[in-house]
């Protein structure tokens, strides 16, 4: 190859690489599914393994409804090329099988790498489409409360006890059956229900798996990717901000929040308790919640909201930057 | 046309094209790090108590600025950092120079920092920073008096905090997106000590045996297993993160 031809070839390749359109590039499709971590479908057992609850409680979820959508793909090499599906859905993650649920289809995408973002949405604003796994009543409740999640389930432990902070406790006629190391009285409470409509609107993305960002679209084919919601973050002893390594799952704090010992923890009870009021939230915990709009973190309802806003992942354990502010595309 | 002339034309074409689509390298930036507190008269605490602080010394730093919207694992590598530490008198609103931050130009959206200790991956436990050592391996030394209806409760606390996992920082925060450029001169971190004590339950603290003894012997020393201690820790790690601002022409995106 002569010098002239060689340089012309280099210039042509460079010019193609610089194009801001996808001209000349093949096309493919992306199917986006919503996927539930096993902790949602199967619950979380008690035990000493990393992903078990370490203080003797187990949890199971009857319903784990989320409003999710606003899926956005941005061409990795040119952030001005954006494809978006605004549509959101209300889905009960507790009913999903291991295949997840395909909800969004992107067609005619350049066969390149695209960044992916999505959102858990406020149902009152987003008016999510009701999936058949969600009852009309629960769908209406989500919208009426402008909630993102409806989570219902129970904690249980054969010898479970609640040790509510004395300054807030309303034990009635209950007789203490023990006490914490720090002296607070404890009461038998082996099964504790919860059913919460929780506002937890959050944007997730760009998402990555092991440092590899986004979705690689195959030429002439379809790539399926999963928006994975985890279900156990409210039992984390911190806000990991990425990898969950080193996290311990604990549930006694929630049992201690049953102030009137009626076997149910309500939103009102969580709103009445400052994190500092619970002796259980000791040096094992780090309360470094990453969301400025949830500060000050002065009650446990806010703590639950903050933990739920960290639950969005990608392709199982892949990580997504957490937004939490108004959804925008100015990035 | 000679081969040589064609080669130059092609080279120019390549250069023009490549310059438009390849990151040709980020400029290094440096900026002063200033710290300050806030002048306070009385703080309104829970249950009608008011608090007057006489000491609130905080061990602050290192500080990392991140391109990602949240800090943590997604902040690797940091866009800019200040690797030193300093004791901040958070009752003094005067701005003081703490050192020099360095990094690369670009947008920052979050930050993370240490308070008196850092826990490197290779270490079995947290290690005190220089500022932490200056506070006897604590993050905060606090003293003050709480008052309500004629009762006074003098108190003092020494509080240590650290990440509960190796390789993580103890605290972080989000920022409105800012662009760091060569013309940014100063990062200002301002702390509000009111947030350190706002959640202390002085009813509970005043009812302790320590409080009764302290009436004769001096201030109550806040115990590590007490509500007051947990309230200060929570105030430090979540509610007490500093307000960050820049001097120079840092541009809001």
Coordinates of C-alpha atoms in Angstrom, one line a residue:
Chain A
X1 CA 0.0 0.0 0.0
X2 CA 1.4 3.4 -1.0
X3 CA 1.8 6.2 1.5
X4 CA -1.0 8.2 -0.1
X5 CA -3.5 5.4 0.0
X6 CA -2.5 4.5 3.6
X7 CA -3.1 8.1 4.8
X8 CA -6.4 8.3 2.9
X9 CA -7.5 5.1 4.6
X10 CA -6.6 6.4 8.0
X11 CA -8.5 9.6 7.4
X12 CA -11.6 7.8 6.3
X13 CA -11.6 5.5 9.4
X14 CA -11.2 8.6 11.6
X15 CA -14.0 10.4 9.9
X16 CA -16.3 7.5 10.3
X17 CA -15.4 7.2 14.0
X18 CA -16.1 10.9 14.5
X19 CA -19.7 10.8 13.1
X20 CA -22.4 11.7 15.5
X21 CA -25.0 9.7 13.8
X22 CA -25.3 6.0 13.5
X23 CA -25.1 6.0 9.7
X24 CA -23.4 2.9 8.4
X25 CA -23.7 1.1 11.7
X26 CA -26.0 -2.0 11.9
X27 CA -29.1 -2.0 14.1
X28 CA -30.6 -4.1 16.8
X29 CA -33.1 -4.2 19.6
X30 CA -33.1 -4.1 23.4
X31 CA -35.7 -5.7 25.6
X32 CA -35.8 -4.3 29.1
X33 CA -37.2 -6.6 31.9
X34 CA -37.9 -5.9 35.5
X35 CA -36.4 -8.4 37.8
X36 CA -36.8 -9.2 41.5
X37 CA -34.0 -10.3 43.8
X38 CA -34.6 -13.6 45.5
X39 CA -35.0 -11.7 48.8
X40 CA -38.3 -10.3 47.5
X41 CA -39.7 -13.6 46.1
X42 CA -38.4 -16.0 48.7
X43 CA -37.9 -13.7 51.6
X44 CA -34.8 -13.5 53.7
X45 CA -34.0 -16.2 56.2
X46 CA -32.3 -16.0 59.6
X47 CA -28.7 -17.2 59.8
X48 CA -25.1 -16.4 59.7
X49 CA -24.5 -16.5 55.9
X50 CA -23.7 -13.2 54.3
X51 CA -27.2 -12.7 52.8
X52 CA -29.1 -13.8 55.8
X53 CA -30.5 -11.7 58.6
X54 CA -27.9 -12.0 61.4
X55 CA -30.0 -11.3 64.5
X56 CA -32.5 -14.2 64.3
X57 CA -35.3 -12.7 62.4
X58 CA -36.6 -13.8 59.1
X59 CA -38.8 -11.8 56.7
X60 CA -41.2 -12.7 54.0
X61 CA -43.1 -10.4 51.7
X62 CA -46.8 -10.9 50.7
X63 CA -46.7 -7.9 48.3
X64 CA -43.7 -5.9 46.9
X65 CA -45.3 -3.6 44.5
X66 CA -43.1 -1.0 42.7
X67 CA -43.9 1.8 40.2
X68 CA -41.0 1.7 37.7
X69 CA -40.3 3.1 34.3
X70 CA -38.8 6.1 32.4
X71 CA -36.2 3.9 30.8
X72 CA -33.6 5.9 28.9
X73 CA -30.9 4.8 26.5
X74 CA -28.1 7.2 25.6
X75 CA -25.6 6.4 22.9
X76 CA -22.3 6.1 24.8
X77 CA -20.2 7.9 22.3
X78 CA -22.7 10.7 21.8
X79 CA -24.9 11.8 24.6
X80 CA -27.1 13.8 22.3
X81 CA -28.6 10.6 20.9
X82 CA -31.2 9.6 23.4
X83 CA -34.0 7.1 23.2
X84 CA -36.6 7.1 26.0
X85 CA -39.7 5.2 27.0
X86 CA -41.7 7.3 29.5
X87 CA -44.2 4.6 30.2
X88 CA -44.1 3.2 33.8
X89 CA -45.7 0.1 35.3
X90 CA -46.9 -1.0 38.7
X91 CA -45.7 -4.5 39.2
X92 CA -45.8 -6.9 42.2
X93 CA -42.2 -8.1 42.3
X94 CA -43.1 -10.8 44.8
X95 CA -45.0 -12.7 42.0
X96 CA -42.2 -12.7 39.4
X97 CA -40.4 -15.8 38.3
X98 CA -36.7 -16.0 37.6
X99 CA -37.1 -14.8 34.1
X100 CA -38.4 -11.4 35.2
X101 CA -41.0 -9.5 33.3
X102 CA -40.4 -7.9 29.9
X103 CA -42.0 -4.4 29.9
X104 CA -40.1 -2.2 27.5
X105 CA -38.8 -2.7 23.9
X106 CA -36.4 -0.5 22.1
X107 CA -36.1 -1.1 18.3
X108 CA -33.8 0.2 15.6
X109 CA -30.9 1.0 17.9
X110 CA -27.4 1.5 16.5
X111 CA -25.5 -1.7 17.2
X112 CA -23.2 0.0 19.7
X113 CA -23.0 0.6 23.4
X114 CA -25.8 2.6 25.1
X115 CA -25.9 3.9 28.6
X116 CA -29.1 2.9 30.5
X117 CA -31.0 4.8 33.1
X118 CA -34.4 4.3 34.7
X119 CA -36.6 5.4 37.6
X120 CA -38.8 4.3 40.4
X121 CA -41.5 6.8 40.1
X122 CA -44.1 8.6 42.2
X123 CA -47.3 6.9 41.1
X124 CA -49.5 10.0 41.5
X125 CA -47.5 11.8 38.9
X126 CA -46.5 8.9 36.6
X127 CA -49.8 7.1 36.6
X128 CA -48.2 3.7 36.0
X129 CA -50.0 1.1 34.0
X130 CA -51.3 -1.6 36.3
X131 CA -49.8 -5.0 35.7
X132 CA -52.1 -8.0 36.4
X133 CA -50.1 -8.9 39.4
X134 CA -51.4 -5.8 41.1
X135 CA -55.0 -5.5 42.4
X136 CA -57.1 -2.5 41.3
X137 CA -57.3 -1.5 45.0
X138 CA -53.5 -1.5 45.5
X139 CA -53.0 0.4 42.2
X140 CA -55.4 3.0 43.3
X141 CA -53.8 3.3 46.7
X142 CA -50.3 3.8 45.1
X143 CA -51.7 6.6 43.0
X144 CA -53.7 8.2 45.7
X145 CA -50.7 8.3 48.1
X146 CA -48.3 9.2 45.3
X147 CA -46.3 6.3 46.5
X148 CA -43.5 4.3 44.8
X149 CA -43.7 1.1 46.7
X150 CA -46.4 -0.9 48.5
X151 CA -44.6 -3.4 50.7
X152 CA -46.4 -5.8 52.9
X153 CA -45.0 -8.7 54.9
X154 CA -43.9 -9.9 58.2
X155 CA -40.9 -10.4 60.4
X156 CA -40.8 -13.6 62.5
X157 CA -38.6 -15.3 65.0
X158 CA -39.6 -18.1 67.4
X159 CA -38.2 -16.2 70.4
X160 CA -38.6 -12.8 68.9
X161 CA -38.9 -9.8 71.2
X162 CA -39.5 -6.1 70.8
X163 CA -37.6 -3.6 72.9
X164 CA -39.2 -0.3 72.1
X165 CA -37.5 2.8 73.4
X166 CA -39.1 3.6 76.8
X167 CA -39.6 7.3 76.0
X168 CA -41.9 6.3 73.1
X169 CA -43.2 2.9 74.2
X170 CA -46.9 2.2 74.9
X171 CA -46.8 -1.4 76.2
X172 CA -50.2 -1.3 77.8
X173 CA -50.6 -4.4 80.0
X174 CA -47.7 -6.2 78.5
X175 CA -45.2 -7.7 80.9
X176 CA -41.5 -7.5 80.0
X177 CA -39.9 -10.8 79.4
X178 CA -36.3 -9.6 79.2
X179 CA -34.2 -6.6 78.7
X180 CA -31.5 -5.3 76.4
X181 CA -27.9 -5.0 77.6
X182 CA -28.6 -1.3 77.8
X183 CA -31.5 -1.9 80.2
X184 CA -34.5 -1.3 78.0
X185 CA -37.4 -3.7 78.7
X186 CA -38.2 -6.3 76.0
X187 CA -41.5 -8.0 75.3
X188 CA -42.4 -11.2 73.5
X189 CA -43.4 -10.4 69.9
X190 CA -42.6 -13.3 67.6
X191 CA -44.5 -12.1 64.5
X192 CA -44.6 -8.5 63.4
X193 CA -46.5 -7.4 60.3
X194 CA -45.9 -4.3 58.2
X195 CA -47.8 -2.8 55.2
X196 CA -46.4 0.5 53.9
X197 CA -47.1 2.8 51.0
X198 CA -43.7 4.5 50.6
X199 CA -42.7 7.5 48.5
X200 CA -39.3 6.6 47.1
X201 CA -39.0 8.3 43.7
X202 CA -35.4 7.8 42.5
X203 CA -33.5 7.9 39.2
X204 CA -30.9 5.2 38.6
X205 CA -28.1 5.4 36.1
X206 CA -25.9 5.3 34.2
X207 CA -25.8 1.6 35.2
X208 CA -22.8 -0.7 34.9
X209 CA -21.8 -4.3 35.7
X210 CA -18.3 -4.9 37.0
X211 CA -17.2 -1.5 35.6
X212 CA -18.7 -2.2 32.1
X213 CA -21.2 0.5 31.5
X214 CA -24.5 0.2 29.7
X215 CA -25.9 -2.1 27.1
X216 CA -24.1 -3.5 24.0
X217 CA -26.6 -3.8 21.2
X218 CA -26.0 -6.7 18.8
X219 CA -26.3 -6.1 15.1
X220 CA -29.5 -7.7 13.8
X221 CA -30.3 -9.2 17.2
X222 CA -32.0 -8.5 20.5
X223 CA -30.3 -7.9 23.8
X224 CA -32.3 -8.4 27.0
X225 CA -31.3 -6.5 30.1
X226 CA -32.7 -6.5 33.6
X227 CA -33.6 -3.7 35.9
X228 CA -33.1 -5.5 39.2
X229 CA -34.8 -4.4 42.4
X230 CA -33.3 -5.7 45.6
X231 CA -35.6 -6.3 48.6
X232 CA -33.4 -6.4 51.6
X233 CA -31.8 -2.9 51.9
X234 CA -34.0 -1.8 54.8
X235 CA -32.2 -4.5 56.8
X236 CA -28.7 -3.2 55.8
X237 CA -26.5 -1.7 58.6
X238 CA -25.5 1.1 56.2
X239 CA -25.8 2.7 52.9
X240 CA -23.1 1.0 50.8
X241 CA -23.1 3.3 47.8
X242 CA -22.2 0.6 45.5
X243 CA -21.0 -2.9 46.2
X244 CA -22.8 -4.6 49.1
X245 CA -19.7 -6.3 50.4
X246 CA -19.2 -5.9 54.2
X247 CA -22.9 -5.2 54.8
X248 CA -24.7 -7.0 57.6
X249 CA -28.5 -7.5 57.5
X250 CA -30.2 -6.9 60.8
X251 CA -33.9 -6.6 61.7
X252 CA -34.2 -6.1 65.4
X253 CA -34.5 -2.3 64.9
X254 CA -37.7 -2.9 63.0
X255 CA -39.1 -5.2 65.7
X256 CA -38.2 -2.5 68.3
X257 CA -40.3 0.0 66.4
X258 CA -43.5 -1.7 67.3
X259 CA -44.1 0.8 70.0
X260 CA -47.5 -0.5 71.2
X261 CA -46.6 -4.1 70.8
X262 CA -49.7 -4.9 68.7
X263 CA -47.7 -7.0 66.3
X264 CA -47.6 -4.4 63.5
X265 CA -45.1 -1.6 62.7
X266 CA -46.9 1.3 61.1
X267 CA -45.7 4.4 59.3
X268 CA -46.9 6.5 62.3
X269 CA -44.7 4.5 64.7
X270 CA -41.7 4.9 62.4
X271 CA -42.3 8.6 62.1
X272 CA -42.3 8.9 65.9
X273 CA -38.8 7.5 66.4
X274 CA -35.5 9.2 65.8
X275 CA -32.7 6.9 64.8
X276 CA -30.9 8.0 67.9
X277 CA -33.8 6.8 70.1
X278 CA -33.2 3.2 69.1
X279 CA -30.5 1.6 71.2
X280 CA -30.3 -1.0 68.4
X281 CA -28.9 1.5 65.9
X282 CA -25.5 1.6 67.6
X283 CA -21.9 1.6 66.2
X284 CA -22.7 -1.3 63.9
X285 CA -24.7 1.1 61.8
X286 CA -23.6 3.9 59.5
X287 CA -26.5 6.3 58.8
X288 CA -24.7 8.1 55.9
X289 CA -27.8 8.3 53.7
X290 CA -26.9 9.6 50.3
X291 CA -29.9 11.7 49.5
X292 CA -29.7 15.4 50.3
X293 CA -33.5 15.8 49.9
X294 CA -34.1 13.4 52.8
X295 CA -32.1 15.4 55.3
X296 CA -32.3 15.8 58.1
X297 CA -32.7 12.1 58.7
X298 CA -34.6 12.5 61.9
X299 CA -37.1 9.7 61.9
X300 CA -37.2 6.0 60.9
X301 CA -39.8 6.6 58.2
X302 CA -37.2 8.7 56.4
X303 CA -34.6 6.1 57.1
X304 CA -36.8 3.4 55.4
X305 CA -37.4 5.8 52.4
X306 CA -33.7 6.4 52.1
X307 CA -32.9 2.7 52.1
X308 CA -35.6 1.9 49.6
X309 CA -34.1 4.5 47.3
X310 CA -30.9 2.5 47.1
X311 CA -32.5 -0.7 45.9
X312 CA -32.3 -0.2 42.1
X313 CA -29.6 -2.3 40.4
X314 CA -28.9 -3.6 36.9
X315 CA -28.5 -7.1 35.7
X316 CA -28.6 -8.6 39.2
X317 CA -25.8 -7.0 41.2
X318 CA -24.7 -4.3 38.7
X319 CA -24.6 -0.8 40.1
X320 CA -26.4 2.4 39.1
X321 CA -25.6 5.9 40.2
X322 CA -28.4 7.1 42.4
X323 CA -30.1 10.3 41.5
X324 CA -33.1 11.0 43.6
X325 CA -33.7 14.4 42.2
X326 CA -35.9 15.6 39.3
X327 CA -35.5 13.4 36.3
X328 CA -33.6 15.2 33.6
X329 CA -31.4 14.4 30.6
X330 CA -29.0 17.2 31.0
X331 CA -26.0 15.0 31.4
Chain B
X1 CA 0.4 16.2 -6.1
X2 CA 3.2 14.6 -4.2
X3 CA 2.8 11.7 -1.7
X4 CA 4.3 14.0 1.0
X5 CA 1.7 16.7 0.4
X6 CA -1.1 14.2 0.5
X7 CA 0.2 12.7 3.7
X8 CA 0.1 16.1 5.3
X9 CA -3.5 16.7 4.2
X10 CA -4.6 13.4 5.5
X11 CA -2.8 13.9 8.7
X12 CA -4.6 17.3 9.1
X13 CA -7.9 15.7 8.3
X14 CA -7.3 13.0 10.9
X15 CA -6.2 15.6 13.5
X16 CA -9.2 17.8 13.0
X17 CA -11.6 14.8 13.2
X18 CA -10.0 13.2 16.1
X19 CA -9.8 16.4 18.1
X20 CA -13.6 16.6 17.8
X21 CA -14.4 13.2 19.2
X22 CA -11.6 12.1 21.5
X23 CA -10.9 13.3 25.0
X24 CA -7.5 14.8 24.4
X25 CA -6.7 14.9 28.2
X26 CA -8.1 16.7 31.2
X27 CA -6.3 19.7 32.7
X28 CA -5.0 19.3 36.3
X29 CA -6.7 21.7 38.7
X30 CA -5.6 23.0 42.2
X31 CA -7.7 24.8 44.7
X32 CA -7.4 26.0 48.2
X33 CA -9.6 24.2 50.8
X34 CA -11.1 26.5 53.4
X35 CA -13.1 25.4 56.4
X36 CA -15.5 27.3 58.7
X37 CA -18.1 26.9 61.3
X38 CA -21.1 28.9 62.2
X39 CA -21.8 31.5 64.9
X40 CA -24.6 30.3 67.1
X41 CA -26.5 31.9 69.9
X42 CA -29.0 29.3 71.2
X43 CA -30.0 26.0 69.5
X44 CA -33.5 24.8 69.8
X45 CA -33.3 21.1 70.7
X46 CA -36.1 18.5 71.3
X47 CA -38.8 18.9 74.0
X48 CA -38.3 22.6 74.4
X49 CA -34.7 22.6 75.5
X50 CA -32.3 25.3 74.3
X51 CA -28.6 24.6 74.0
X52 CA -25.6 26.8 74.1
X53 CA -22.3 25.2 72.9
X54 CA -19.0 26.3 74.3
X55 CA -16.9 23.8 72.3
X56 CA -17.5 21.8 69.0
X57 CA -14.1 20.8 67.6
X58 CA -14.3 18.6 64.6
X59 CA -11.6 16.5 62.9
X60 CA -12.3 16.8 59.1
X61 CA -10.7 15.3 56.1
X62 CA -9.6 13.8 53.8
X63 CA -12.2 14.9 51.2
X64 CA -12.9 13.4 47.8
X65 CA -15.0 14.9 45.0
X66 CA -16.7 12.6 42.7
X67 CA -18.1 12.8 39.1
X68 CA -20.9 10.3 40.0
X69 CA -24.2 11.5 41.5
X70 CA -23.5 9.5 44.6
X71 CA -20.2 8.8 46.2
X72 CA -18.9 5.4 47.3
X73 CA -17.8 2.7 44.8
X74 CA -18.9 4.8 41.8
X75 CA -16.4 7.5 42.9
X76 CA -13.4 5.5 41.8
X77 CA -11.3 7.3 40.9
X78 CA -12.2 10.6 42.5
X79 CA -12.1 13.6 40.3
X80 CA -10.4 15.7 42.9
X81 CA -9.2 15.2 46.5
X82 CA -7.8 16.9 49.5
X83 CA -5.8 14.3 51.4
X84 CA -5.0 16.1 54.6
X85 CA -7.1 16.7 57.7
X86 CA -7.7 19.6 60.0
X87 CA -9.4 20.4 63.3
X88 CA -12.3 22.7 62.6
X89 CA -13.7 25.0 65.4
X90 CA -17.3 24.7 64.2
X91 CA -18.3 27.6 66.4
X92 CA -16.1 30.0 64.5
X93 CA -17.6 31.4 61.4
X94 CA -14.3 32.7 60.1
X95 CA -12.9 30.9 57.1
X96 CA -9.5 29.3 57.6
X97 CA -7.2 27.7 55.1
X98 CA -6.9 23.9 55.5
X99 CA -4.7 23.0 52.6
X100 CA -4.6 22.5 48.8
X101 CA -6.9 20.2 46.8
X102 CA -5.9 18.7 43.5
X103 CA -7.7 16.9 40.7
X104 CA -8.7 17.0 37.1
X105 CA -11.1 19.4 35.5
X106 CA -14.6 18.2 34.9
X107 CA -17.9 18.0 36.6
X108 CA -18.4 17.0 40.2
X109 CA -21.7 15.8 41.6
X110 CA -21.0 14.3 45.0
X111 CA -18.4 14.1 47.8
X112 CA -17.2 11.9 50.6
X113 CA -15.0 12.5 53.6
X114 CA -13.6 11.2 56.8
X115 CA -14.1 12.4 60.4
X116 CA -11.1 11.7 62.6
X117 CA -10.3 8.3 61.2
X118 CA -9.9 6.4 57.9
X119 CA -10.1 2.7 57.2
X120 CA -7.8 1.6 54.4
X121 CA -8.6 -1.8 52.9
X122 CA -5.2 -3.2 54.0
X123 CA -5.8 -2.3 57.7
X124 CA -7.7 -4.4 60.2
X125 CA -9.3 -1.4 61.8
X126 CA -9.8 2.3 61.3
X127 CA -6.7 4.5 61.7
X128 CA -6.8 8.0 63.2
X129 CA -6.1 10.9 60.9
X130 CA -3.7 13.7 62.0
X131 CA -6.7 15.7 63.0
X132 CA -8.2 12.7 64.8
X133 CA -5.0 12.3 66.7
X134 CA -5.2 16.0 67.7
X135 CA -8.6 15.2 69.3
X136 CA -7.3 12.1 71.1
X137 CA -8.6 9.8 68.4
X138 CA -12.1 11.3 68.2
X139 CA -14.1 13.0 65.5
X140 CA -15.7 15.6 67.7
X141 CA -15.2 17.1 71.1
X142 CA -18.3 18.9 72.3
X143 CA -19.3 20.8 75.4
X144 CA -22.2 23.0 76.3
X145 CA -25.2 23.6 78.5
X146 CA -28.9 22.8 77.9
X147 CA -31.5 24.9 79.6
X148 CA -35.3 24.6 80.2
X149 CA -37.5 26.2 82.7
X150 CA -34.7 27.2 85.0
X151 CA -32.9 23.9 84.9
X152 CA -29.4 23.7 83.5
X153 CA -27.7 20.6 82.3
X154 CA -24.0 21.0 81.5
X155 CA -22.6 18.3 79.2
X156 CA -19.6 17.2 77.3
X157 CA -18.9 14.5 74.8
X158 CA -16.0 12.9 73.0
X159 CA -17.3 11.1 69.9
X160 CA -15.4 8.8 67.5
X161 CA -17.0 7.7 64.3
X162 CA -15.6 5.5 61.4
X163 CA -16.9 3.6 58.5
X164 CA -18.2 0.2 59.5
X165 CA -16.5 -1.4 56.5
X166 CA -12.9 -1.2 55.4
X167 CA -12.3 0.8 52.2
X168 CA -15.3 3.1 52.7
X169 CA -15.5 6.6 54.0
X170 CA -17.6 7.5 57.0
X171 CA -19.8 10.2 55.3
X172 CA -20.8 11.6 52.0
X173 CA -23.1 14.0 50.3
X174 CA -24.6 15.1 46.9
X175 CA -23.7 18.3 45.2
X176 CA -25.5 20.4 42.7
X177 CA -23.5 19.7 39.6
X178 CA -20.4 22.0 39.4
X179 CA -17.7 22.2 36.8
X180 CA -14.2 22.3 38.2
X181 CA -11.8 24.2 36.0
X182 CA -8.4 25.8 36.1
X183 CA -10.0 29.0 37.3
X184 CA -11.6 27.6 40.4
X185 CA -9.6 29.0 43.3
X186 CA -11.2 27.8 46.5
X187 CA -13.5 25.1 47.9
X188 CA -15.3 26.2 51.1
X189 CA -16.7 23.7 53.5
X190 CA -18.9 25.2 56.2
X191 CA -20.2 23.1 59.1
X192 CA -23.3 23.8 61.2
X193 CA -22.8 22.5 64.8
X194 CA -26.5 22.9 65.5
X195 CA -26.9 19.7 63.5
X196 CA -24.6 17.8 65.9
X197 CA -26.9 18.3 68.9
X198 CA -30.4 18.8 67.5
X199 CA -31.6 15.2 68.1
X200 CA -30.3 14.8 71.7
X201 CA -33.1 14.0 74.0
X202 CA -32.2 16.2 77.0
X203 CA -35.1 14.9 78.9
X204 CA -33.5 11.5 78.9
X205 CA -30.0 12.9 79.5
X206 CA -31.2 15.0 82.4
X207 CA -32.9 12.0 84.0
X208 CA -29.8 9.8 84.1
X209 CA -27.8 8.9 87.2
X210 CA -24.9 10.7 85.6
X211 CA -26.9 13.9 85.5
X212 CA -27.8 13.7 89.2
X213 CA -24.1 13.1 90.1
X214 CA -23.0 15.8 87.7
X215 CA -25.0 18.4 89.4
X216 CA -22.4 18.4 92.1
X217 CA -19.3 17.2 90.2
X218 CA -19.3 19.1 86.9
X219 CA -20.7 18.4 83.4
X220 CA -22.3 15.1 82.4
X221 CA -20.0 13.1 80.3
X222 CA -22.2 11.6 77.5
X223 CA -21.8 7.8 77.5
X224 CA -21.1 5.9 74.3
X225 CA -24.2 3.7 74.7
X226 CA -26.6 6.6 75.3
X227 CA -29.3 8.2 73.2
X228 CA -27.3 11.4 73.3
X229 CA -24.2 9.8 71.9
X230 CA -26.1 8.1 69.1
X231 CA -27.8 11.5 68.4
X232 CA -24.4 13.2 68.0
X233 CA -23.1 10.3 65.8
X234 CA -26.2 10.6 63.6
X235 CA -25.8 14.4 63.5
X236 CA -22.2 14.0 62.4
X237 CA -22.6 11.4 59.8
X238 CA -25.9 12.2 58.2
X239 CA -27.3 15.5 59.1
X240 CA -24.1 17.4 59.8
X241 CA -22.4 17.1 56.4
X242 CA -20.8 20.5 55.4
X243 CA -22.2 22.9 52.9
X244 CA -19.8 23.0 50.0
X245 CA -19.2 26.1 47.9
X246 CA -16.6 27.3 45.4
X247 CA -14.9 30.6 44.7
X248 CA -13.7 31.4 41.3
X249 CA -15.7 30.7 38.2
X250 CA -16.9 27.2 39.0
X251 CA -19.9 27.0 36.8
X252 CA -23.2 25.4 37.8
X253 CA -24.2 23.0 35.1

